[in-house]
mmCIF file of C-alpha atoms (C1' of nucleotides) and ligand atoms in Angstrom:
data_model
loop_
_atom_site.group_PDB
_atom_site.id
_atom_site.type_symbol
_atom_site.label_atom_id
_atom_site.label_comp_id
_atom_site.label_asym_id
_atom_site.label_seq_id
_atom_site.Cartn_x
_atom_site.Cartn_y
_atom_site.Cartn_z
ATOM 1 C CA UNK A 1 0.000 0.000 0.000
ATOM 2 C CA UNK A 2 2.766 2.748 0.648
ATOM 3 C CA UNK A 3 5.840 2.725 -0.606
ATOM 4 C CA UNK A 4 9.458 1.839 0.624
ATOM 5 C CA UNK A 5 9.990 5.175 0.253
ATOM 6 C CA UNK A 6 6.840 6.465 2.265
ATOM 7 C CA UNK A 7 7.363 3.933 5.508
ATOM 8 C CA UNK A 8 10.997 5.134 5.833
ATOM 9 C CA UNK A 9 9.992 8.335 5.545
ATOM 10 C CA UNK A 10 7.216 7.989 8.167
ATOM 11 C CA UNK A 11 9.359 6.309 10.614
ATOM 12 C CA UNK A 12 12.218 8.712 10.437
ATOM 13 C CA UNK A 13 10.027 11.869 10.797
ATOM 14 C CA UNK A 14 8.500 10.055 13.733
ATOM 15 C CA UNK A 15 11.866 9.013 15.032
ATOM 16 C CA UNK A 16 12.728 12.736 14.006
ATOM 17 C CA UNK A 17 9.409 13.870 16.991
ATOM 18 C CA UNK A 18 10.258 11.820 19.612
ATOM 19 C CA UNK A 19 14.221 12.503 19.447
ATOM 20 C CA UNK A 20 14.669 16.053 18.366
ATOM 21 C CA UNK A 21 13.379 19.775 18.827
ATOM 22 C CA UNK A 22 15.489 23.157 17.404
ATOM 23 C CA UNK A 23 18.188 22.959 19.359
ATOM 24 C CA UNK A 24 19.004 19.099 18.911
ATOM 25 C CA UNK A 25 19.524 18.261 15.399
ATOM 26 C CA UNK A 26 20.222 14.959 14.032
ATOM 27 C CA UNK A 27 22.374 13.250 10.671
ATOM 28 C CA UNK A 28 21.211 11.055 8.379
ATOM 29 C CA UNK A 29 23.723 8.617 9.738
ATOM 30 C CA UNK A 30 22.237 8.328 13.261
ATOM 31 C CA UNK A 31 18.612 8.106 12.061
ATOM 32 C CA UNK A 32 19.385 5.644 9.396
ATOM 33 C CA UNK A 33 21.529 3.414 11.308
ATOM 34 C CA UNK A 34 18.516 3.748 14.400
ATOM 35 C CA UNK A 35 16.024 2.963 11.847
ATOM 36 C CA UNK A 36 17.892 0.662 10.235
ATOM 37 C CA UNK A 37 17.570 2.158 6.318
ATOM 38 C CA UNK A 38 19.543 2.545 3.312
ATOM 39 C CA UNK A 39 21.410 5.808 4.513
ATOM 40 C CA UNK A 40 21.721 7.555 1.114
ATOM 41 C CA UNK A 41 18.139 6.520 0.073
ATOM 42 C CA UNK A 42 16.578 8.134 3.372
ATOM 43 C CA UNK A 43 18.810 11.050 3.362
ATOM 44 C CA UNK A 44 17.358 11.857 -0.663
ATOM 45 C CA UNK A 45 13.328 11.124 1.098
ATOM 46 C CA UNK A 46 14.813 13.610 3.875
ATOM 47 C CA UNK A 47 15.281 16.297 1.105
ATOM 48 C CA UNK A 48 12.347 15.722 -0.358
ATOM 49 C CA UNK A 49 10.638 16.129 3.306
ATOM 50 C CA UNK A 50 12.470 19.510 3.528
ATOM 51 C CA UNK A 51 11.401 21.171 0.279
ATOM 52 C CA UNK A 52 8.127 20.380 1.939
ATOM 53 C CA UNK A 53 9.093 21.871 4.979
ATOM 54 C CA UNK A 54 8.000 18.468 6.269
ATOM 55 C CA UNK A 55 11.376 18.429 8.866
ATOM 56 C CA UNK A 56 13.656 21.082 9.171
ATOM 57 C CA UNK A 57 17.090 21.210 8.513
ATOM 58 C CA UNK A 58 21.018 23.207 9.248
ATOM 59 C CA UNK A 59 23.437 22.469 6.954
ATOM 60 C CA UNK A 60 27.123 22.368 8.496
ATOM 61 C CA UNK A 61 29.155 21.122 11.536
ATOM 62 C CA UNK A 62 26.538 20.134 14.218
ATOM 63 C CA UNK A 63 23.842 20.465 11.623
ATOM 64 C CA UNK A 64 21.340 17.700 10.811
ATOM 65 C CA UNK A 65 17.696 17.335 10.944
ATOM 66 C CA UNK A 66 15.029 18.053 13.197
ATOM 67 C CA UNK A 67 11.223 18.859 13.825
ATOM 68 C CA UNK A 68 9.745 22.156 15.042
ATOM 69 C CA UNK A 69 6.935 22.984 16.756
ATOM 70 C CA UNK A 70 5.074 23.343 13.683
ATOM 71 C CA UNK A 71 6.754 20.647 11.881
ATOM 72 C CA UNK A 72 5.366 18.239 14.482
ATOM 73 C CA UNK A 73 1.765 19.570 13.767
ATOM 74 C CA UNK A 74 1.200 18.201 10.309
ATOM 75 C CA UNK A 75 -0.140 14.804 9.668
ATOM 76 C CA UNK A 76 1.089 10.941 8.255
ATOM 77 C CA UNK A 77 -1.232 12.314 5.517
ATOM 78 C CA UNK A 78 1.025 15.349 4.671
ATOM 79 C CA UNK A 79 4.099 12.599 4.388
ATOM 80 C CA UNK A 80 2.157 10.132 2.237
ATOM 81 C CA UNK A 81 0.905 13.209 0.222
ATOM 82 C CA UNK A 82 5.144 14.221 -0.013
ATOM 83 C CA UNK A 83 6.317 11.017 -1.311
ATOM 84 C CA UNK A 84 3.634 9.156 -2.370
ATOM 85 C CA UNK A 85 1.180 10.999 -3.346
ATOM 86 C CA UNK A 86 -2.492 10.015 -3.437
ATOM 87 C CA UNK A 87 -4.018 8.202 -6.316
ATOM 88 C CA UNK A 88 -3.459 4.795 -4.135
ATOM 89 C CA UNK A 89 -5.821 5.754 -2.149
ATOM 90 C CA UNK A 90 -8.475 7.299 -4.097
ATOM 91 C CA UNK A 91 -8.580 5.069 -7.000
ATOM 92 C CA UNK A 92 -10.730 1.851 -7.617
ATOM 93 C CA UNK A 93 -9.698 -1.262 -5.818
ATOM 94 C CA UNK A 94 -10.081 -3.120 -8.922
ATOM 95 C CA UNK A 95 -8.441 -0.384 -10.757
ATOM 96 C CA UNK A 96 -11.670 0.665 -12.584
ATOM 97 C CA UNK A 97 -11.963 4.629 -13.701
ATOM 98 C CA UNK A 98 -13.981 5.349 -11.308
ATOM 99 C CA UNK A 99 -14.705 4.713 -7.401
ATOM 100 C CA UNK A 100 -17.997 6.093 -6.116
ATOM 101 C CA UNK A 101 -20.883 4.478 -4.430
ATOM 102 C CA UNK A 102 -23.103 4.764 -7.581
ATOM 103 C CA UNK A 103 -21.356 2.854 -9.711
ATOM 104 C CA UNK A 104 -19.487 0.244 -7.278
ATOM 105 C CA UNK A 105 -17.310 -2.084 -8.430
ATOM 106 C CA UNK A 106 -17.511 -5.667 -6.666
ATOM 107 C CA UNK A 107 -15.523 -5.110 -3.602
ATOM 108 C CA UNK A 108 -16.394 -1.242 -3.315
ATOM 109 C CA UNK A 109 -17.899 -1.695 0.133
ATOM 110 C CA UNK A 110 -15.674 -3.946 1.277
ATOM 111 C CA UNK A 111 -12.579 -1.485 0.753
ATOM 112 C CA UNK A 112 -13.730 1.816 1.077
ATOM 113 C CA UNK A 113 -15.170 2.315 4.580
ATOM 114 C CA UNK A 114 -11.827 1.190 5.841
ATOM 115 C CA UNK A 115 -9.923 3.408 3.440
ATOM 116 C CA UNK A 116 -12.172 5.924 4.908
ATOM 117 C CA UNK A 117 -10.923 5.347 8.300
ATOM 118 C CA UNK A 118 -7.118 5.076 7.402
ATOM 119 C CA UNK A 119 -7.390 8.436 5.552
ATOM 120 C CA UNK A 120 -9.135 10.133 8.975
ATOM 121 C CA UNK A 121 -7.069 8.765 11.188
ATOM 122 C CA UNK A 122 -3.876 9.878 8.595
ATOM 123 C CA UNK A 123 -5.289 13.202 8.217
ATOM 124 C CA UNK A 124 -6.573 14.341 11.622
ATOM 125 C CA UNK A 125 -3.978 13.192 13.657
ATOM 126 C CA UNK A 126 -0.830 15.336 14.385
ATOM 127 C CA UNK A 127 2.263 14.260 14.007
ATOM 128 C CA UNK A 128 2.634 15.228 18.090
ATOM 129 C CA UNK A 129 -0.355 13.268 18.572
ATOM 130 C CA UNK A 130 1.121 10.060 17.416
ATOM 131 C CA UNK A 131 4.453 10.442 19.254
ATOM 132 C CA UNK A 132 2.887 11.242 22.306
ATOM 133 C CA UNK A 133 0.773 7.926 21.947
ATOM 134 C CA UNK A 134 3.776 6.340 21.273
ATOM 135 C CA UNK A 135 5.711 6.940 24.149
ATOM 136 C CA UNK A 136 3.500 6.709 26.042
ATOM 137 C CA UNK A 137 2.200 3.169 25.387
ATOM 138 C CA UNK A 138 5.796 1.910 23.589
ATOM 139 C CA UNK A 139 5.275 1.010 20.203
ATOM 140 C CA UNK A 140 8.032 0.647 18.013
ATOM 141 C CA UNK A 141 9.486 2.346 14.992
ATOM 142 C CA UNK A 142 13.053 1.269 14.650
ATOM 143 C CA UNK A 143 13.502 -2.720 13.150
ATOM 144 C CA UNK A 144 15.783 -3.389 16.286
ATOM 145 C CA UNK A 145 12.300 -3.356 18.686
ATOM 146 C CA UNK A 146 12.168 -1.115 21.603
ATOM 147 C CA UNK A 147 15.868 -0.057 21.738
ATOM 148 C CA UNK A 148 14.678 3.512 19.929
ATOM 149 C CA UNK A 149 12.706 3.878 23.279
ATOM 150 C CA UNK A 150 15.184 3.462 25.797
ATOM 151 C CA UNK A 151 16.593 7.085 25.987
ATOM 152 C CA UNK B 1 -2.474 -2.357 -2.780
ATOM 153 C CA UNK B 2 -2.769 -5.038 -5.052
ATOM 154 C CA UNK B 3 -1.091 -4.728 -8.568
ATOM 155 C CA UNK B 4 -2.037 -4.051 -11.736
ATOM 156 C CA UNK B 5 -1.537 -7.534 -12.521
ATOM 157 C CA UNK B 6 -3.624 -8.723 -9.497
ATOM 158 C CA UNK B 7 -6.582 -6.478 -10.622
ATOM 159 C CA UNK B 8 -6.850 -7.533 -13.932
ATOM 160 C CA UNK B 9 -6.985 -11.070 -12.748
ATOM 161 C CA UNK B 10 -9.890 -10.833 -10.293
ATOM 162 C CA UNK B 11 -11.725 -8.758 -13.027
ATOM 163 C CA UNK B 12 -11.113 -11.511 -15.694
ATOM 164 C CA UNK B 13 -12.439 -13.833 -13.469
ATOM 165 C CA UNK B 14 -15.588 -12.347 -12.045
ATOM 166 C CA UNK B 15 -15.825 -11.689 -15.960
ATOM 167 C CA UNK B 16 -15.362 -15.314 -16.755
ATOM 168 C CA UNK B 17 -17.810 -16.101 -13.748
ATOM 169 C CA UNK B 18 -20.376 -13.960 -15.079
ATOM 170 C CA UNK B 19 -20.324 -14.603 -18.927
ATOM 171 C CA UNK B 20 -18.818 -18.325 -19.194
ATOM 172 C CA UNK B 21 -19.424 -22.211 -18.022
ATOM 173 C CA UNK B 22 -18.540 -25.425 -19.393
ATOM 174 C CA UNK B 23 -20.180 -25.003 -22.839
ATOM 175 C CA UNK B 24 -19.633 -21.569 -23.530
ATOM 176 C CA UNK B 25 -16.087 -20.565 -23.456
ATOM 177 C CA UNK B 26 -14.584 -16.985 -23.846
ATOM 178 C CA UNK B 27 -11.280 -15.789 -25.971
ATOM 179 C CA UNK B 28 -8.891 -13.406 -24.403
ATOM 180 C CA UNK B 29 -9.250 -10.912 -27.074
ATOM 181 C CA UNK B 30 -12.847 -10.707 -26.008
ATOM 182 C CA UNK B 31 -11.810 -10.829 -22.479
ATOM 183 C CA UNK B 32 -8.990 -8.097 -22.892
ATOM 184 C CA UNK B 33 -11.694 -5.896 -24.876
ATOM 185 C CA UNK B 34 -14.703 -5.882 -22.858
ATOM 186 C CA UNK B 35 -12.597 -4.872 -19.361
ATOM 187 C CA UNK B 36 -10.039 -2.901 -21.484
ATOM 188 C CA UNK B 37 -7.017 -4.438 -20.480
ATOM 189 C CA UNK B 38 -3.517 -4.919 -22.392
ATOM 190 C CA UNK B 39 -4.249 -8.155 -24.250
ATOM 191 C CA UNK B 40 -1.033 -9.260 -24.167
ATOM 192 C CA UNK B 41 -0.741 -9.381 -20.372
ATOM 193 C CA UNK B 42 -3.921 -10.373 -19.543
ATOM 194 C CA UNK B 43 -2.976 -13.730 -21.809
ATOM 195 C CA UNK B 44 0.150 -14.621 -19.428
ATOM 196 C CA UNK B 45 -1.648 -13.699 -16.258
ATOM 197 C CA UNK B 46 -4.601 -16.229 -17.335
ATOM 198 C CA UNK B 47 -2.346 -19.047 -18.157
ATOM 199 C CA UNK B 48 -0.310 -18.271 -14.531
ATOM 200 C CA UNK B 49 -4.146 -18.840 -12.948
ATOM 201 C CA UNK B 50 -4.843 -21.962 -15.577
ATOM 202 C CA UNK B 51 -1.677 -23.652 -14.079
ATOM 203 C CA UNK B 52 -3.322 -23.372 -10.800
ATOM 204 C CA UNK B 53 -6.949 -24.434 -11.888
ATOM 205 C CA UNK B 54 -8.074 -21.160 -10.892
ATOM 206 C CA UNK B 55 -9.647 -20.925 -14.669
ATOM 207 C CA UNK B 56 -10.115 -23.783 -16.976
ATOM 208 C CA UNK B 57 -9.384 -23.355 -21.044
ATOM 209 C CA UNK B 58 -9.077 -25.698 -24.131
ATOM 210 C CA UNK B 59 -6.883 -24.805 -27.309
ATOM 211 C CA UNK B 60 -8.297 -25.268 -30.806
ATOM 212 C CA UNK B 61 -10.836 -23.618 -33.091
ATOM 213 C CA UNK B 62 -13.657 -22.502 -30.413
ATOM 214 C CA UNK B 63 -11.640 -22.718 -27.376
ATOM 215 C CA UNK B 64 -11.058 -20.416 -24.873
ATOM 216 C CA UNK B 65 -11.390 -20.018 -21.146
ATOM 217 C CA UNK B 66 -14.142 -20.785 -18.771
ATOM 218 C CA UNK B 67 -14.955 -21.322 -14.961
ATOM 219 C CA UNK B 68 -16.482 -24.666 -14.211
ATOM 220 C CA UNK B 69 -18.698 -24.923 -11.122
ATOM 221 C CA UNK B 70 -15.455 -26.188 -9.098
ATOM 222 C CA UNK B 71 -13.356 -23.319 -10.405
ATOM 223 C CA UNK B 72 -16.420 -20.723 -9.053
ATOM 224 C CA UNK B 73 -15.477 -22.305 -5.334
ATOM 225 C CA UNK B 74 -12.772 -20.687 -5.038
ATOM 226 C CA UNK B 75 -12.299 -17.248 -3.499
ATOM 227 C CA UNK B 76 -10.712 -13.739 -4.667
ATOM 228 C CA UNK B 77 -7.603 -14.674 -1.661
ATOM 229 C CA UNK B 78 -6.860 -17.626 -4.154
ATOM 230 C CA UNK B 79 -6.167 -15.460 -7.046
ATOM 231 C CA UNK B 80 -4.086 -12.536 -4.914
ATOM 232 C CA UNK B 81 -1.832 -15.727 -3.726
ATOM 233 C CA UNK B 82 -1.819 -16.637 -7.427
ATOM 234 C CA UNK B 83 -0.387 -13.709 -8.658
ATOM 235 C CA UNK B 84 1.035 -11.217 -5.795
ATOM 236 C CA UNK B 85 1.296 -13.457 -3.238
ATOM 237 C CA UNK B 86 0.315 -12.854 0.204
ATOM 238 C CA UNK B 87 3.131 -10.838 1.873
ATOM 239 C CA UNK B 88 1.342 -6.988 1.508
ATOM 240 C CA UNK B 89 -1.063 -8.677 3.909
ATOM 241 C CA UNK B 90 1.087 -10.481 6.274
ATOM 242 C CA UNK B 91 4.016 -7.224 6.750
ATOM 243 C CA UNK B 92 3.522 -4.320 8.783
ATOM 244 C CA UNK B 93 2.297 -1.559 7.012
ATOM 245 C CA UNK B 94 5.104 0.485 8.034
ATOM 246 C CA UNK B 95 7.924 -2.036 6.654
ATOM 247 C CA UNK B 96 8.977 -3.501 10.746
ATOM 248 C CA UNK B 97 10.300 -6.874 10.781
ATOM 249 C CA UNK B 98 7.200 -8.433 12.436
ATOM 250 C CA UNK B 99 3.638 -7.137 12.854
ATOM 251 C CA UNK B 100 1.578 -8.389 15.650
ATOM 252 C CA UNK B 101 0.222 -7.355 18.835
ATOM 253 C CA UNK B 102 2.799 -7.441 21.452
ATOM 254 C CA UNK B 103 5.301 -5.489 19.465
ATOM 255 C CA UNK B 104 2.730 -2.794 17.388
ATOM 256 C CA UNK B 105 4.187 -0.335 15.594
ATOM 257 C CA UNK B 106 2.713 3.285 15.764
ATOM 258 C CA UNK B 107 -0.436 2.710 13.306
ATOM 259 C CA UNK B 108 -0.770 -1.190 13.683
ATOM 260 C CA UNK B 109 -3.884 -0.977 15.466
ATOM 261 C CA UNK B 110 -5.321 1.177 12.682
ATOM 262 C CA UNK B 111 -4.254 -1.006 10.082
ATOM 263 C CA UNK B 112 -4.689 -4.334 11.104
ATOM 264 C CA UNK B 113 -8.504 -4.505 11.702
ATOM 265 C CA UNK B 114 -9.295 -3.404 8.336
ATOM 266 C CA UNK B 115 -6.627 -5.544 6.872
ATOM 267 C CA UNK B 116 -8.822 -8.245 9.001
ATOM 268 C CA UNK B 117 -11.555 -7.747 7.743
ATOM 269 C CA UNK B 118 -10.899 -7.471 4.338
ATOM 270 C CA UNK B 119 -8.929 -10.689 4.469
ATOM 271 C CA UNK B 120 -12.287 -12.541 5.690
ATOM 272 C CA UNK B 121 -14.042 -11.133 2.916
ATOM 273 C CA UNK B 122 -11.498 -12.136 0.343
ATOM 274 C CA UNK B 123 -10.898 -15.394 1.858
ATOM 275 C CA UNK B 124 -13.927 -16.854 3.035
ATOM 276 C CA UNK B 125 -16.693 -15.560 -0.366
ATOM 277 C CA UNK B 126 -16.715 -17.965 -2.953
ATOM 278 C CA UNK B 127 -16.227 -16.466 -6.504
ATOM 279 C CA UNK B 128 -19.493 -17.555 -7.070
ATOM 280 C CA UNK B 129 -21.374 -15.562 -3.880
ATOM 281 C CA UNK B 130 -19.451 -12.076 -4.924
ATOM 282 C CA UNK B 131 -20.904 -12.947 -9.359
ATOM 283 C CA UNK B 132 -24.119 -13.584 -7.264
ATOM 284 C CA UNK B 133 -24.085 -10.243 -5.552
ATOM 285 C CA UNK B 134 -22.598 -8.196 -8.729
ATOM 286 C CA UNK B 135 -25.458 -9.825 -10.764
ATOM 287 C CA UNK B 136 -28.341 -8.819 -8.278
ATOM 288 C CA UNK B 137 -27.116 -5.418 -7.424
ATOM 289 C CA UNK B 138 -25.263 -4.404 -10.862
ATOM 290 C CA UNK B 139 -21.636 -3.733 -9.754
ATOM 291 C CA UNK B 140 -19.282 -2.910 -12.813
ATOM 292 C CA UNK B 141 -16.244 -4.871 -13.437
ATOM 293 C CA UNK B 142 -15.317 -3.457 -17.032
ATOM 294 C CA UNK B 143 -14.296 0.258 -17.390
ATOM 295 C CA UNK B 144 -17.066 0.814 -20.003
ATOM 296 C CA UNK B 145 -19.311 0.929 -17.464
ATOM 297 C CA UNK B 146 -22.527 -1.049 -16.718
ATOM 298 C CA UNK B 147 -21.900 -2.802 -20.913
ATOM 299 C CA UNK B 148 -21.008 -5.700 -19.525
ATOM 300 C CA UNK B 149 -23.993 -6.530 -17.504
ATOM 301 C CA UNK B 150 -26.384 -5.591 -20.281
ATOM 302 C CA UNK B 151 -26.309 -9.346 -22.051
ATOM 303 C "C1'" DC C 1 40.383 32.541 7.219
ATOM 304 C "C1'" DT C 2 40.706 27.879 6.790
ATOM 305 C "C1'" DC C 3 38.838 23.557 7.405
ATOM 306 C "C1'" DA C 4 35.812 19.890 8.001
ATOM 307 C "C1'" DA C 5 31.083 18.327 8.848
ATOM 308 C "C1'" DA C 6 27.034 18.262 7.467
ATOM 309 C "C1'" DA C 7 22.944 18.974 4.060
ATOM 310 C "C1'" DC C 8 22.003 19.368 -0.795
ATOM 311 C "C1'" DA C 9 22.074 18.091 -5.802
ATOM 312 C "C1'" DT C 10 22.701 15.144 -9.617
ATOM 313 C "C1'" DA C 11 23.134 11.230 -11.899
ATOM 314 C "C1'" DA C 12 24.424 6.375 -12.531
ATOM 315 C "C1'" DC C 13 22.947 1.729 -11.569
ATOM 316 C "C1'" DA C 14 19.894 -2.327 -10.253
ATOM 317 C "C1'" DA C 15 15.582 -4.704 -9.493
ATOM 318 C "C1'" DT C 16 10.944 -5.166 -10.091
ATOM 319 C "C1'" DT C 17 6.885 -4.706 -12.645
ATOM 320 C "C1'" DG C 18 4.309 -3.983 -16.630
ATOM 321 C "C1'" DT C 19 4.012 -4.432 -21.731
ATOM 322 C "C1'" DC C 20 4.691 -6.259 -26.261
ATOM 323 C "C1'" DA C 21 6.296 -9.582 -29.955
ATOM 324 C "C1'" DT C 22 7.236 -14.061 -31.799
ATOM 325 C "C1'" DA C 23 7.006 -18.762 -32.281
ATOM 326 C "C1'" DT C 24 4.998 -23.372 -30.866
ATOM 327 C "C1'" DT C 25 1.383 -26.613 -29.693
ATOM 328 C "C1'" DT C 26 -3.221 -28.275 -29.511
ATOM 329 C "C1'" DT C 27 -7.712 -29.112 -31.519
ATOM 330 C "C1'" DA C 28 -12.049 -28.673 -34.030
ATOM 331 C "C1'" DA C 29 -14.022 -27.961 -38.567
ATOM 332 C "C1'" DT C 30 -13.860 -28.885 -43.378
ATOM 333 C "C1'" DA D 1 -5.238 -34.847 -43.833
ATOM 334 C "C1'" DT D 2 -5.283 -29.842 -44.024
ATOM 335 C "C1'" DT D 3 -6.118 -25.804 -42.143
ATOM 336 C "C1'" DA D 4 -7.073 -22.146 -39.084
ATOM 337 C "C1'" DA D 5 -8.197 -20.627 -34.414
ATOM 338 C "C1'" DA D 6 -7.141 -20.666 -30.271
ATOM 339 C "C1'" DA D 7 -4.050 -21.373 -25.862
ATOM 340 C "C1'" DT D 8 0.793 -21.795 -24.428
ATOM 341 C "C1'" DA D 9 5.722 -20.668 -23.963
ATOM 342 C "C1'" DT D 10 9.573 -17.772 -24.254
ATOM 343 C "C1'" DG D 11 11.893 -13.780 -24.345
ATOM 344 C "C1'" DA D 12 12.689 -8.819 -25.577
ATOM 345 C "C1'" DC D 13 11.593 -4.196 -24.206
ATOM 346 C "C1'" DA D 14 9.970 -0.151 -21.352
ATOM 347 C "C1'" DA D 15 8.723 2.163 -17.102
ATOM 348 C "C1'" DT D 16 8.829 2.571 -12.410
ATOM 349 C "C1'" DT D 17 10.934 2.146 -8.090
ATOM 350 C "C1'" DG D 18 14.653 1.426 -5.129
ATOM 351 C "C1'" DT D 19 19.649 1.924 -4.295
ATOM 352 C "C1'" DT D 20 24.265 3.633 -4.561
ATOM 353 C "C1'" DA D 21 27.929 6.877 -5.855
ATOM 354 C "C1'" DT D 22 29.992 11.354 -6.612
ATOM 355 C "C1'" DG D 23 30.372 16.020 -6.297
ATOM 356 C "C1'" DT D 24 28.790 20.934 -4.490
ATOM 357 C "C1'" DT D 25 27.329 24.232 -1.083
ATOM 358 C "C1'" DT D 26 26.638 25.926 3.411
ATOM 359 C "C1'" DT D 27 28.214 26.899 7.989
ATOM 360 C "C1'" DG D 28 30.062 26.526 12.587
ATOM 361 C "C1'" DA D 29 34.624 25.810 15.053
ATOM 362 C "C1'" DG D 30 39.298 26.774 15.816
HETATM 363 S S1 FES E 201 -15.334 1.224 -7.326
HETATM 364 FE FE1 FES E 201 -13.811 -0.225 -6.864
HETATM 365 S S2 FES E 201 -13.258 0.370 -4.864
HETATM 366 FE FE2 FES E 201 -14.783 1.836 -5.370
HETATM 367 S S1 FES E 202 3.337 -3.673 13.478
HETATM 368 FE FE1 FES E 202 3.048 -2.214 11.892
HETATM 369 S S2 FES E 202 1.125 -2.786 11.147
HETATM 370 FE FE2 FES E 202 1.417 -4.246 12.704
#
DNA sequence: CTCAAAACATAACAATTGTCATATTTTAAT
DNA sequence: ATTAAAATATGACAATTGTTATGTTTTGAG
């Protein structure tokens, strides 16, 4: 359903919430190795993120990455939207022209109500939100389980 | 979600469902035309599903494929496993090494009901209960819309 | 002011997926 | 038997996606 692309992305700008603010900035080496993704490939999705002004970013000697306050208040939605884009979600199941509920294709309501839910829970909830859920009841992000957690 | 190649399979089936049996037998030229799908393609994705008896076809002068009443027991998981395989279903949906309960990742509890529930669905219809439904109700499974239903 | 650490930019490469073309085999009709 | 219509098999080609490599620019530290 997403991409390679779009789950390392989401993980490393959630990574990015729970670990950073302004004045602690982190490289593309720390978060990939954490996360445990192709460094070069996450730092080019990490670019792309930035010309969103998705995460923030210093270039130079202690420079790196990092989410604001505002960067935390935008949505998975925003990051699928980035790198992804949408048509996955709003196009036919079946691939047909077109989805709508007068002219249903065979597993129409099967698929959308819970594509309806995804996309809510995508697009209402902050990026904040999530982390805050997150550390609070420890779910993971990183491959190597809760180890992300444990500072 | 699924592929292209995926899609066009379930569609040729339900198609095959709809319009074929034992006696009456359908090209893949008509097949490719009537859901408007690259004939080509749709040929080597039908004889991938023949090799698994999930459609039945003769050679020769009036051949063609079909569904016999054993091929319409099977279910829309069959053909996914058939052609895509079943690991978009089974991985987390952000790309973690396992997905299940104990160790959730931040949107597994989203995900996973509605990947539930859609694999119930999938799994547990027959092909022959969905053509049932899409027959009484008038579903589309071609792009040119409701054409296909009007014979 | 110089240097090195980082992001940034570009492009080469590889793997997967989707598409098309060609040739072979089977089978019914004549 | 011959022929033509179909499935079948194989492989070439294109497009997308994922991955890696190389070089440039910015910027803080000494
Ligand atoms: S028409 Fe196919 S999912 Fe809506
Ligand atoms: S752990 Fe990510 S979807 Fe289950």
């Amino acid at each position: 359903m997403l991409s390679n692309a779009c789950q390392y992305a989401i993980r490393s700008i959630l990574y990015l919430s729970i670990h950073s603010n302004e004045t602690k900035k982190i490289g593309v080496k720390v978060i990939a190795d954490e996360l445990e993704t192709p460094q070069p490939f996450l730092a080019k999705l990490l670019q792309q993120l930035a010309k969103k002004k998705l995460v923030s970013s210093i270039k130079g000697p202690h420079g790196g990455f990092y989410l604001t306050k505002k960067n935390n208040e935008n949505s998975l939605w925003d990051i699928v939207t980035c790198i992804d884009g949408t048509d996955k979600f709003d196009n036919c199941f079946l691939g047909l022209a077109t989805c709508d509920d007068k002219n249903p294709c065979p597993v129409h309501f099967i698929v959308v109500p819970f594509k309806q839910k995804l996309l809510n829970d995508f697009r209402d909830k902050t990026i904040a939100q999530f982390t805050k859920e997150i550390t609070l009841s420890g779910r993971v992000i990183s491959l190597k389980d809760f180890n992300a957690l444990k500072d």
